Amino acid sequence: MIIKPRVKDYLCLTAHPEGCKKNVEDQIAYVKAQGEIPGDAKKVLVIGCSTGYGLASRIVAAFGCHADTLGIMFERPSNGRKTASPGWYNTASFEQFANEEGVYAKTINGDAFSKEIKNLTIETIKKDLGKVDLVVYSLAAPRRTTPDGVTYRSVLKTTGEEFTNKNLNLKDNSIGMKSIPAATEEEVEATVKVMGGEDWKLWMQALKDADVLSEDASTVAYSYIGSELTYPIYFEGTIGAAKKHLHQTADEITKEVGVKALISVNKGLVTQASAAIPIVPLYMSVLYKVMKENNVHEGCIEQIERLFKEKRLLADTITDEHGWVRMDDLELRDDIQDEVKKRWEEINTDNVSELADVDGYWEDFYRMFGFKEEGIDYEAETDPVVEIPSIKE
Ligand code: NAD
């Protein structure tokens, strides 16, 4: 089939296998060009391994540390009529490149929140790897069924009172106002159930109990705090409540499970998870422009490579007073935030292309789905059915 983007709001319903492959290849090339990463992580489990920060983590582990990686994801293969999801294509290419490099790469496709997938992961580690020394927790999910069978859905709302602010209208790149309702207490709790730390702790306890963690194993989960501009929708919103729970869970895992648990507070970037949050795409467009003008812009792969190397994720990690790794150090630099806030006041439909990098937003958006990559013939007949070497469906 000829695969074209079919964009619906903040989602693209199609993905291009060749474009996704190019995206993975570029990330691998970036990591290789940065050279060796010091430290010892030879066997790595990445939960949420197929897109965004998790995919970047898997690429840095495999191609920066030469680590064997086992990845967990929840992705859709193609049925021949519809394309697969981008994470499926990314993973197929990742495994292919890892196999060529001679590093082990296997992937489990299923619900990471379930007991079955945890058990299957443990079995696979026992069979293939023995033990793992790093667990990256990079899930972004809209819903979770807990072990007692209750399904919770996360919501992207503010807390306290309704919040209204400027917003990028993704249909025509105009600037409008967007009101975000306040969540009920139940909605906050549900979001914490899905995106808080409970499942991370269940994973770490299960891995520890099954004796599949090496003696000095550690784990890292990704968080976001962001600018005061987005506090009402992010850090002081439902998702922020979940992130605060995740932060507490890191301490619990360290103390109660006995595994060093770190939080890495990352930069705001366009991913499938973040594009869905209202107001955030406009903030990211302004941020991209200011960070690019100051030569400090980074994507997922640059962030994670720097997390492993400069912040020394694997040993003697550099953290702040809370024990968090601050990968948002450049985003939150005073001069960057002052300029973003100034532009935020001024921005409107007429000056949006001058003050914000809306093109950069869309470039990242399309690339996530394998579109608008250089050197790919998008008019060519392309088979949407692609196999992931380690998964036979
Ligand atoms: P993403 O949507 O690109 O990736 C989510 C991953 O989770 C995918 O691999 C997907 O397959 C997997 N997944 C989702 N539901 C699953 C399930 N039930 N079982 C197994 N796998 C499942 O998201 P992302 O933006 O890379 O986010 C990853 C983490 O990084 C999140 O915790 C997010 O809050 C955090 N973070 C994101 C940003 C940002 O701006 N994007 C910034 C800082 C921190």
Short mmCIF file of C-alpha atoms and ligand atoms in Angstrom, two decimals:
data_model
loop_
_atom_site.label_atom_id
_atom_site.label_comp_id
_atom_site.label_asym_id
_atom_site.label_seq_id
_atom_site.Cartn_x
_atom_site.Cartn_y
_atom_site.Cartn_z
CA MET A 1 0.00 0.00 0.00
CA ILE A 2 0.99 3.66 -0.34
CA ILE A 3 1.16 4.87 3.25
CA LYS A 4 0.18 8.48 3.93
CA PRO A 5 -0.24 10.25 7.26
CA ARG A 6 -3.81 10.38 8.54
CA VAL A 7 -3.77 12.94 11.31
CA LYS A 8 -6.64 13.20 13.74
CA ASP A 9 -6.19 15.85 16.44
CA TYR A 10 -3.07 14.91 18.37
CA LEU A 11 -2.77 11.46 16.83
CA CYS A 12 -1.74 10.00 13.52
CA LEU A 13 -3.69 6.87 12.62
CA THR A 14 -1.04 5.51 10.25
CA ALA A 15 2.70 4.90 10.52
CA HIS A 16 5.39 4.30 7.91
CA PRO A 17 7.73 1.32 8.47
CA GLU A 18 10.61 2.76 6.42
CA GLY A 19 10.34 6.18 8.08
CA CYS A 20 10.26 4.61 11.56
CA LYS A 21 13.33 2.57 10.63
CA LYS A 22 15.14 5.74 9.55
CA ASN A 23 14.24 7.40 12.84
CA VAL A 24 15.67 4.46 14.84
CA GLU A 25 18.76 4.37 12.61
CA ASP A 26 19.38 8.10 13.17
CA GLN A 27 19.09 7.67 16.94
CA ILE A 28 21.56 4.77 16.86
CA ALA A 29 23.98 6.82 14.75
CA TYR A 30 23.75 9.68 17.24
CA VAL A 31 24.58 7.39 20.19
CA LYS A 32 27.48 5.75 18.38
CA ALA A 33 28.91 9.15 17.45
CA GLN A 34 28.99 10.16 21.16
CA GLY A 35 31.30 7.25 22.05
CA GLU A 36 31.41 4.80 24.93
CA ILE A 37 29.33 5.26 28.06
CA PRO A 38 31.25 4.57 31.25
CA GLY A 39 29.69 2.27 33.86
CA ASP A 40 28.37 -1.21 33.88
CA ALA A 41 24.91 -2.02 32.61
CA LYS A 42 25.09 -5.14 30.59
CA LYS A 43 21.57 -6.46 30.97
CA VAL A 44 18.75 -3.97 30.85
CA LEU A 45 14.98 -4.29 31.11
CA VAL A 46 13.04 -1.41 29.54
CA ILE A 47 9.35 -1.24 30.42
CA GLY A 48 7.74 0.98 27.75
CA CYS A 49 10.52 0.40 25.23
CA SER A 50 9.01 1.20 21.85
CA THR A 51 8.62 4.97 21.51
CA GLY A 52 9.71 8.26 23.10
CA TYR A 53 11.97 8.14 26.14
CA GLY A 54 11.80 4.35 26.53
CA LEU A 55 12.96 3.69 22.97
CA ALA A 56 15.79 6.20 23.44
CA SER A 57 16.77 4.40 26.68
CA ARG A 58 16.86 1.05 24.91
CA ILE A 59 18.98 2.49 22.10
CA VAL A 60 21.46 4.11 24.52
CA ALA A 61 21.71 0.86 26.54
CA ALA A 62 22.24 -1.31 23.47
CA PHE A 63 24.44 0.93 21.35
CA GLY A 64 26.13 3.08 24.00
CA CYS A 65 26.68 0.39 26.68
CA HIS A 66 26.51 -2.75 24.45
CA ALA A 67 23.86 -4.07 26.81
CA ASP A 68 21.46 -6.92 26.18
CA THR A 69 17.96 -5.48 26.33
CA LEU A 70 14.59 -7.01 27.06
CA GLY A 71 11.79 -4.60 26.19
CA ILE A 72 8.12 -4.51 27.19
CA MET A 73 5.62 -2.60 25.08
CA PHE A 74 1.95 -2.48 24.13
CA GLU A 75 1.81 -2.08 20.36
CA ARG A 76 -0.37 -3.08 17.43
CA PRO A 77 0.93 -5.16 14.51
CA SER A 78 -0.45 -4.59 11.02
CA ASN A 79 -3.28 -6.81 9.80
CA GLY A 80 -2.35 -6.06 6.19
CA ARG A 81 -5.11 -3.47 5.76
CA LYS A 82 -4.08 -1.03 8.51
CA THR A 83 -0.51 -0.10 9.35
CA ALA A 84 1.08 -1.20 12.60
CA SER A 85 1.58 1.37 15.36
CA PRO A 86 4.89 3.27 15.17
CA GLY A 87 6.24 1.50 18.27
CA TRP A 88 5.82 -1.82 16.46
CA TYR A 89 7.87 -0.64 13.48
CA ASN A 90 10.47 1.03 15.73
CA THR A 91 10.93 -2.22 17.64
CA ALA A 92 11.22 -4.34 14.49
CA SER A 93 14.03 -2.06 13.29
CA PHE A 94 15.66 -1.82 16.69
CA GLU A 95 15.86 -5.61 16.99
CA GLN A 96 17.21 -5.91 13.47
CA PHE A 97 19.99 -3.39 14.18
CA ALA A 98 20.76 -4.96 17.59
CA ASN A 99 21.01 -8.41 16.01
CA GLU A 100 23.44 -7.05 13.42
CA GLU A 101 25.47 -5.55 16.27
CA GLY A 102 25.49 -8.87 18.11
CA VAL A 103 23.65 -7.66 21.21
CA TYR A 104 20.68 -9.61 22.54
CA ALA A 105 17.30 -7.94 22.02
CA LYS A 106 13.95 -9.49 22.75
CA THR A 107 10.58 -7.85 23.16
CA ILE A 108 7.38 -8.80 24.95
CA ASN A 109 4.21 -7.21 23.57
CA GLY A 110 1.44 -7.03 26.14
CA ASP A 111 0.00 -5.20 29.12
CA ALA A 112 2.86 -4.35 31.47
CA PHE A 113 0.34 -3.74 34.27
CA SER A 114 -0.72 -7.39 34.23
CA LYS A 115 0.66 -10.22 36.31
CA GLU A 116 0.96 -12.41 33.20
CA ILE A 117 3.38 -10.06 31.50
CA LYS A 118 5.41 -9.64 34.70
CA ASN A 119 5.65 -13.45 34.99
CA LEU A 120 6.57 -13.86 31.33
CA THR A 121 9.27 -11.21 31.73
CA ILE A 122 10.71 -12.99 34.76
CA GLU A 123 10.71 -16.32 32.92
CA THR A 124 12.45 -14.73 29.94
CA ILE A 125 15.10 -13.09 32.13
CA LYS A 126 15.75 -16.42 33.90
CA LYS A 127 16.01 -18.28 30.63
CA ASP A 128 18.02 -15.81 28.61
CA LEU A 129 19.78 -13.30 30.84
CA GLY A 130 20.00 -14.71 34.35
CA LYS A 131 19.68 -11.31 36.01
CA VAL A 132 19.28 -7.68 34.93
CA ASP A 133 21.24 -4.76 36.31
CA LEU A 134 19.09 -1.83 35.21
CA VAL A 135 15.31 -1.47 34.94
CA VAL A 136 14.00 1.56 33.05
CA TYR A 137 10.33 2.31 33.76
CA SER A 138 8.99 4.48 30.93
CA LEU A 139 5.29 3.71 30.66
CA ALA A 140 2.77 6.27 29.49
CA ALA A 141 -0.67 4.71 29.43
CA PRO A 142 -4.26 5.90 29.42
CA ARG A 143 -5.60 3.07 31.57
CA ARG A 144 -4.57 0.34 33.98
CA THR A 145 -6.26 -2.74 35.33
CA THR A 146 -4.93 -3.36 38.84
CA PRO A 147 -4.28 -6.87 40.23
CA ASP A 148 -7.75 -6.84 41.88
CA GLY A 149 -9.37 -6.48 38.46
CA VAL A 150 -10.45 -2.81 38.68
CA THR A 151 -9.78 -0.67 35.60
CA TYR A 152 -8.72 2.94 36.16
CA ARG A 153 -8.56 5.62 33.44
CA SER A 154 -6.24 8.58 33.70
CA VAL A 155 -7.52 12.05 32.90
CA LEU A 156 -5.65 15.19 31.87
CA LYS A 157 -7.31 17.82 34.01
CA THR A 158 -6.36 20.52 36.44
CA THR A 159 -7.11 20.37 40.15
CA GLY A 160 -8.88 22.98 42.29
CA GLU A 161 -10.64 25.28 39.83
CA GLU A 162 -11.15 25.32 36.07
CA PHE A 163 -8.08 26.71 34.29
CA THR A 164 -8.10 28.74 31.08
CA ASN A 165 -5.05 29.63 29.02
CA LYS A 166 -3.71 30.01 25.51
CA ASN A 167 -3.64 26.90 23.37
CA LEU A 168 -2.37 25.91 19.94
CA ASN A 169 -5.24 24.78 17.75
CA LEU A 170 -3.69 21.77 16.06
CA LYS A 171 -6.15 21.90 13.15
CA ASP A 172 -4.93 25.23 11.75
CA ASN A 173 -2.02 26.33 13.99
CA SER A 174 -4.06 29.27 15.31
CA ILE A 175 -3.94 30.39 18.93
CA GLY A 176 -7.15 30.18 20.91
CA MET A 177 -8.15 29.88 24.52
CA LYS A 178 -8.69 26.52 26.15
CA SER A 179 -10.48 25.80 29.39
CA ILE A 180 -9.58 22.73 31.33
CA PRO A 181 -12.05 21.53 33.93
CA ALA A 182 -11.00 20.61 37.44
CA ALA A 183 -10.85 16.90 38.16
CA THR A 184 -12.94 15.23 40.81
CA GLU A 185 -11.13 13.51 43.64
CA GLU A 186 -11.91 10.15 42.00
CA GLU A 187 -10.33 11.29 38.75
CA VAL A 188 -7.17 12.37 40.55
CA GLU A 189 -7.01 8.99 42.31
CA ALA A 190 -7.57 7.12 39.04
CA THR A 191 -4.76 9.06 37.34
CA VAL A 192 -2.44 8.28 40.25
CA LYS A 193 -3.36 4.59 39.91
CA VAL A 194 -2.41 4.63 36.23
CA MET A 195 0.59 6.96 36.09
CA GLY A 196 1.80 6.94 39.71
CA GLY A 197 4.37 4.58 41.15
CA GLU A 198 2.24 1.62 42.31
CA ASP A 199 2.93 -0.55 39.28
CA TRP A 200 6.64 0.39 39.24
CA LYS A 201 6.91 -0.89 42.82
CA LEU A 202 5.00 -4.08 41.93
CA TRP A 203 7.46 -4.68 39.10
CA MET A 204 10.51 -4.13 41.29
CA GLN A 205 9.14 -6.33 44.10
CA ALA A 206 8.29 -9.11 41.63
CA LEU A 207 11.76 -8.95 40.03
CA LYS A 208 13.42 -8.92 43.44
CA ASP A 209 11.31 -11.84 44.76
CA ALA A 210 12.13 -13.86 41.65
CA ASP A 211 15.83 -13.19 42.20
CA VAL A 212 16.38 -11.79 38.73
CA LEU A 213 18.08 -8.54 39.81
CA SER A 214 21.83 -8.38 40.10
CA GLU A 215 23.21 -7.38 43.49
CA ASP A 216 23.81 -3.74 42.58
CA ALA A 217 20.84 -3.37 40.24
CA SER A 218 19.12 -0.01 40.02
CA THR A 219 15.96 1.34 38.47
CA VAL A 220 14.94 4.68 36.99
CA ALA A 221 11.52 6.14 36.19
CA TYR A 222 10.87 9.26 34.15
CA SER A 223 9.08 12.29 35.45
CA TYR A 224 8.23 15.80 34.35
CA ILE A 225 7.82 19.02 36.29
CA GLY A 226 8.05 21.71 33.63
CA SER A 227 7.46 25.43 33.68
CA GLU A 228 5.22 27.44 36.00
CA LEU A 229 3.28 28.21 32.83
CA THR A 230 2.09 24.63 32.61
CA TYR A 231 1.79 23.92 36.36
CA PRO A 232 -2.03 24.14 36.39
CA ILE A 233 -2.34 21.52 33.67
CA TYR A 234 0.73 19.49 34.46
CA PHE A 235 2.50 19.58 37.79
CA GLU A 236 -0.50 20.84 39.78
CA GLY A 237 -2.91 18.83 37.63
CA THR A 238 -3.96 15.18 37.74
CA ILE A 239 -0.80 13.97 35.98
CA GLY A 240 1.36 15.97 38.40
CA ALA A 241 -0.38 14.22 41.31
CA ALA A 242 0.64 10.92 39.70
CA LYS A 243 4.22 12.13 39.24
CA LYS A 244 4.41 13.18 42.92
CA HIS A 245 3.29 9.66 43.80
CA LEU A 246 6.00 8.28 41.50
CA HIS A 247 8.60 10.41 43.33
CA GLN A 248 7.51 9.00 46.73
CA THR A 249 7.57 5.50 45.29
CA ALA A 250 11.24 5.89 44.37
CA ASP A 251 12.03 6.28 48.09
CA GLU A 252 9.82 3.30 48.95
CA ILE A 253 11.49 1.06 46.38
CA THR A 254 14.92 2.05 47.68
CA LYS A 255 13.98 1.49 51.35
CA GLU A 256 11.42 -1.31 51.24
CA VAL A 257 12.39 -3.33 48.18
CA GLY A 258 16.08 -2.66 48.65
CA VAL A 259 16.83 -1.60 45.07
CA LYS A 260 18.27 1.84 44.31
CA ALA A 261 15.43 3.72 42.60
CA LEU A 262 16.01 6.98 40.79
CA ILE A 263 13.77 9.61 39.28
CA SER A 264 14.95 11.38 36.17
CA VAL A 265 13.05 14.61 35.57
CA ASN A 266 13.17 14.96 31.80
CA LYS A 267 12.61 17.77 29.33
CA GLY A 268 9.23 18.38 27.73
CA LEU A 269 9.21 16.81 24.27
CA VAL A 270 6.70 15.92 21.62
CA THR A 271 5.75 12.27 22.07
CA GLN A 272 2.47 10.43 21.68
CA ALA A 273 1.90 10.87 25.41
CA SER A 274 2.65 14.61 25.64
CA ALA A 275 0.90 15.69 22.43
CA ALA A 276 -2.38 14.69 24.07
CA ILE A 277 -2.08 17.19 26.92
CA PRO A 278 -3.91 20.50 26.24
CA ILE A 279 -1.83 23.72 26.32
CA VAL A 280 1.42 21.71 26.44
CA PRO A 281 1.92 21.67 22.60
CA LEU A 282 1.94 25.50 22.55
CA TYR A 283 4.35 25.63 25.48
CA MET A 284 6.61 23.11 23.72
CA SER A 285 6.51 25.08 20.45
CA VAL A 286 7.65 28.25 22.22
CA LEU A 287 10.20 26.30 24.26
CA TYR A 288 11.62 24.61 21.14
CA LYS A 289 12.10 27.98 19.46
CA VAL A 290 13.85 29.54 22.47
CA MET A 291 16.01 26.46 23.14
CA LYS A 292 16.98 26.16 19.47
CA GLU A 293 17.92 29.86 19.34
CA ASN A 294 20.14 29.27 22.39
CA ASN A 295 21.61 26.07 20.94
CA VAL A 296 20.44 23.93 23.87
CA HIS A 297 17.55 22.05 22.29
CA GLU A 298 17.55 18.27 22.78
CA GLY A 299 15.34 15.38 21.65
CA CYS A 300 14.70 12.11 23.53
CA ILE A 301 17.94 10.52 22.36
CA GLU A 302 20.13 13.51 23.33
CA GLN A 303 18.41 13.64 26.73
CA ILE A 304 18.91 9.96 27.50
CA GLU A 305 22.47 9.83 26.20
CA ARG A 306 23.26 12.75 28.52
CA LEU A 307 21.42 11.00 31.39
CA PHE A 308 23.66 7.95 31.03
CA LYS A 309 26.89 9.80 30.36
CA GLU A 310 26.96 13.29 31.88
CA LYS A 311 24.63 12.50 34.81
CA ARG A 312 26.19 9.04 35.24
CA LEU A 313 23.01 7.02 35.58
CA LEU A 314 24.96 3.80 36.10
CA ALA A 315 27.20 4.82 39.02
CA ASP A 316 27.65 7.92 41.23
CA THR A 317 24.63 9.51 39.60
CA ILE A 318 24.47 13.30 39.82
CA THR A 319 21.22 14.27 41.54
CA ASP A 320 19.68 17.37 43.13
CA GLU A 321 18.74 17.79 46.79
CA HIS A 322 15.66 15.56 46.33
CA GLY A 323 17.76 12.79 44.83
CA TRP A 324 16.34 13.46 41.33
CA VAL A 325 18.39 13.61 38.16
CA ARG A 326 17.60 16.96 36.53
CA MET A 327 17.53 16.42 32.79
CA ASP A 328 15.25 19.46 32.67
CA ASP A 329 18.20 21.64 33.72
CA LEU A 330 18.37 23.39 30.34
CA GLU A 331 14.60 23.74 29.94
CA LEU A 332 14.32 25.38 33.35
CA ARG A 333 17.33 27.67 33.01
CA ASP A 334 16.25 31.18 34.10
CA ASP A 335 17.08 32.86 30.79
CA ILE A 336 15.16 30.19 28.84
CA GLN A 337 12.08 30.37 31.07
CA ASP A 338 12.10 34.19 31.17
CA GLU A 339 12.09 34.32 27.38
CA VAL A 340 9.39 31.63 27.09
CA LYS A 341 7.18 33.53 29.57
CA LYS A 342 7.69 36.82 27.73
CA ARG A 343 6.71 35.24 24.43
CA TRP A 344 3.75 33.49 26.03
CA GLU A 345 2.29 36.90 26.96
CA GLU A 346 2.74 38.24 23.43
CA ILE A 347 1.82 35.23 21.35
CA ASN A 348 -1.26 35.29 19.08
CA THR A 349 -2.32 33.81 15.73
CA ASP A 350 -0.54 36.55 13.76
CA ASN A 351 2.89 36.23 15.38
CA VAL A 352 2.88 32.52 16.28
CA SER A 353 5.34 31.51 13.56
CA GLU A 354 7.74 34.24 14.69
CA LEU A 355 7.59 33.48 18.43
CA ALA A 356 7.14 29.71 18.40
CA ASP A 357 8.56 26.78 16.49
CA VAL A 358 5.28 25.32 15.30
CA ASP A 359 7.06 23.78 12.32
CA GLY A 360 9.46 22.07 14.74
CA TYR A 361 6.50 20.73 16.70
CA TRP A 362 4.95 19.25 13.57
CA GLU A 363 8.30 17.94 12.34
CA ASP A 364 8.71 15.95 15.57
CA PHE A 365 5.08 14.89 15.41
CA TYR A 366 5.30 13.46 11.89
CA ARG A 367 8.67 11.84 12.56
CA MET A 368 7.16 9.95 15.48
CA PHE A 369 4.98 8.13 12.95
CA GLY A 370 7.73 7.71 10.37
CA PHE A 371 6.69 10.54 8.07
CA LYS A 372 8.60 13.47 6.56
CA GLU A 373 11.92 11.66 6.89
CA GLU A 374 14.52 12.52 4.31
CA GLY A 375 15.42 9.84 1.78
CA ILE A 376 12.17 7.85 2.12
CA ASP A 377 10.03 7.43 -0.98
CA TYR A 378 6.55 8.01 0.40
CA GLU A 379 4.98 7.34 -3.00
CA ALA A 380 6.44 3.82 -3.11
CA GLU A 381 4.37 0.68 -2.56
CA THR A 382 5.18 -0.42 1.00
CA ASP A 383 4.27 -3.61 2.82
CA PRO A 384 2.73 -2.64 6.16
CA VAL A 385 3.26 -6.13 7.60
CA VAL A 386 6.62 -6.19 9.34
CA GLU A 387 7.76 -8.92 11.71
CA ILE A 388 9.56 -8.28 14.94
CA PRO A 389 12.30 -10.95 14.99
CA SER A 390 11.68 -12.05 18.60
CA ILE A 391 7.87 -12.02 18.35
CA LYS A 392 6.02 -14.55 16.31
CA GLU A 393 2.36 -13.54 16.40
P1 NAD B 1 5.37 7.34 24.81
O1 NAD B 1 3.91 7.40 24.57
O2 NAD B 1 6.26 7.70 23.66
O3 NAD B 1 5.82 5.85 25.27
C1 NAD B 1 5.03 5.06 26.09
C2 NAD B 1 5.55 3.62 26.09
O4 NAD B 1 4.73 2.87 27.01
C3 NAD B 1 5.45 2.89 24.75
O5 NAD B 1 6.57 2.05 24.60
C4 NAD B 1 4.19 2.02 24.89
O6 NAD B 1 4.19 0.84 24.09
C5 NAD B 1 4.30 1.67 26.35
N1 NAD B 1 3.01 1.28 26.96
C6 NAD B 1 1.89 2.03 27.12
N2 NAD B 1 0.95 1.32 27.78
C7 NAD B 1 1.49 0.10 28.04
C8 NAD B 1 1.02 -1.06 28.70
N3 NAD B 1 -0.19 -1.14 29.25
N4 NAD B 1 1.86 -2.13 28.75
C9 NAD B 1 3.10 -2.10 28.20
N5 NAD B 1 3.61 -1.00 27.59
C10 NAD B 1 2.80 0.08 27.52
O7 NAD B 1 5.64 8.23 26.07
P2 NAD B 1 6.89 9.10 26.60
O8 NAD B 1 6.56 10.53 26.42
O9 NAD B 1 8.18 8.55 26.14
O10 NAD B 1 6.72 8.84 28.15
C11 NAD B 1 7.46 7.88 28.88
C12 NAD B 1 7.64 8.39 30.30
O11 NAD B 1 8.41 9.61 30.25
C13 NAD B 1 6.31 8.74 30.99
O12 NAD B 1 6.39 8.40 32.34
C14 NAD B 1 6.26 10.26 30.83
O13 NAD B 1 5.47 10.87 31.82
C15 NAD B 1 7.73 10.60 30.99
N6 NAD B 1 8.10 11.94 30.50
C16 NAD B 1 7.69 12.39 29.27
C17 NAD B 1 8.01 13.68 28.88
C18 NAD B 1 7.56 14.25 27.56
O14 NAD B 1 7.54 15.47 27.40
N7 NAD B 1 7.19 13.42 26.61
C19 NAD B 1 8.80 14.49 29.70
C20 NAD B 1 9.26 13.98 30.91
C21 NAD B 1 8.90 12.70 31.31
#
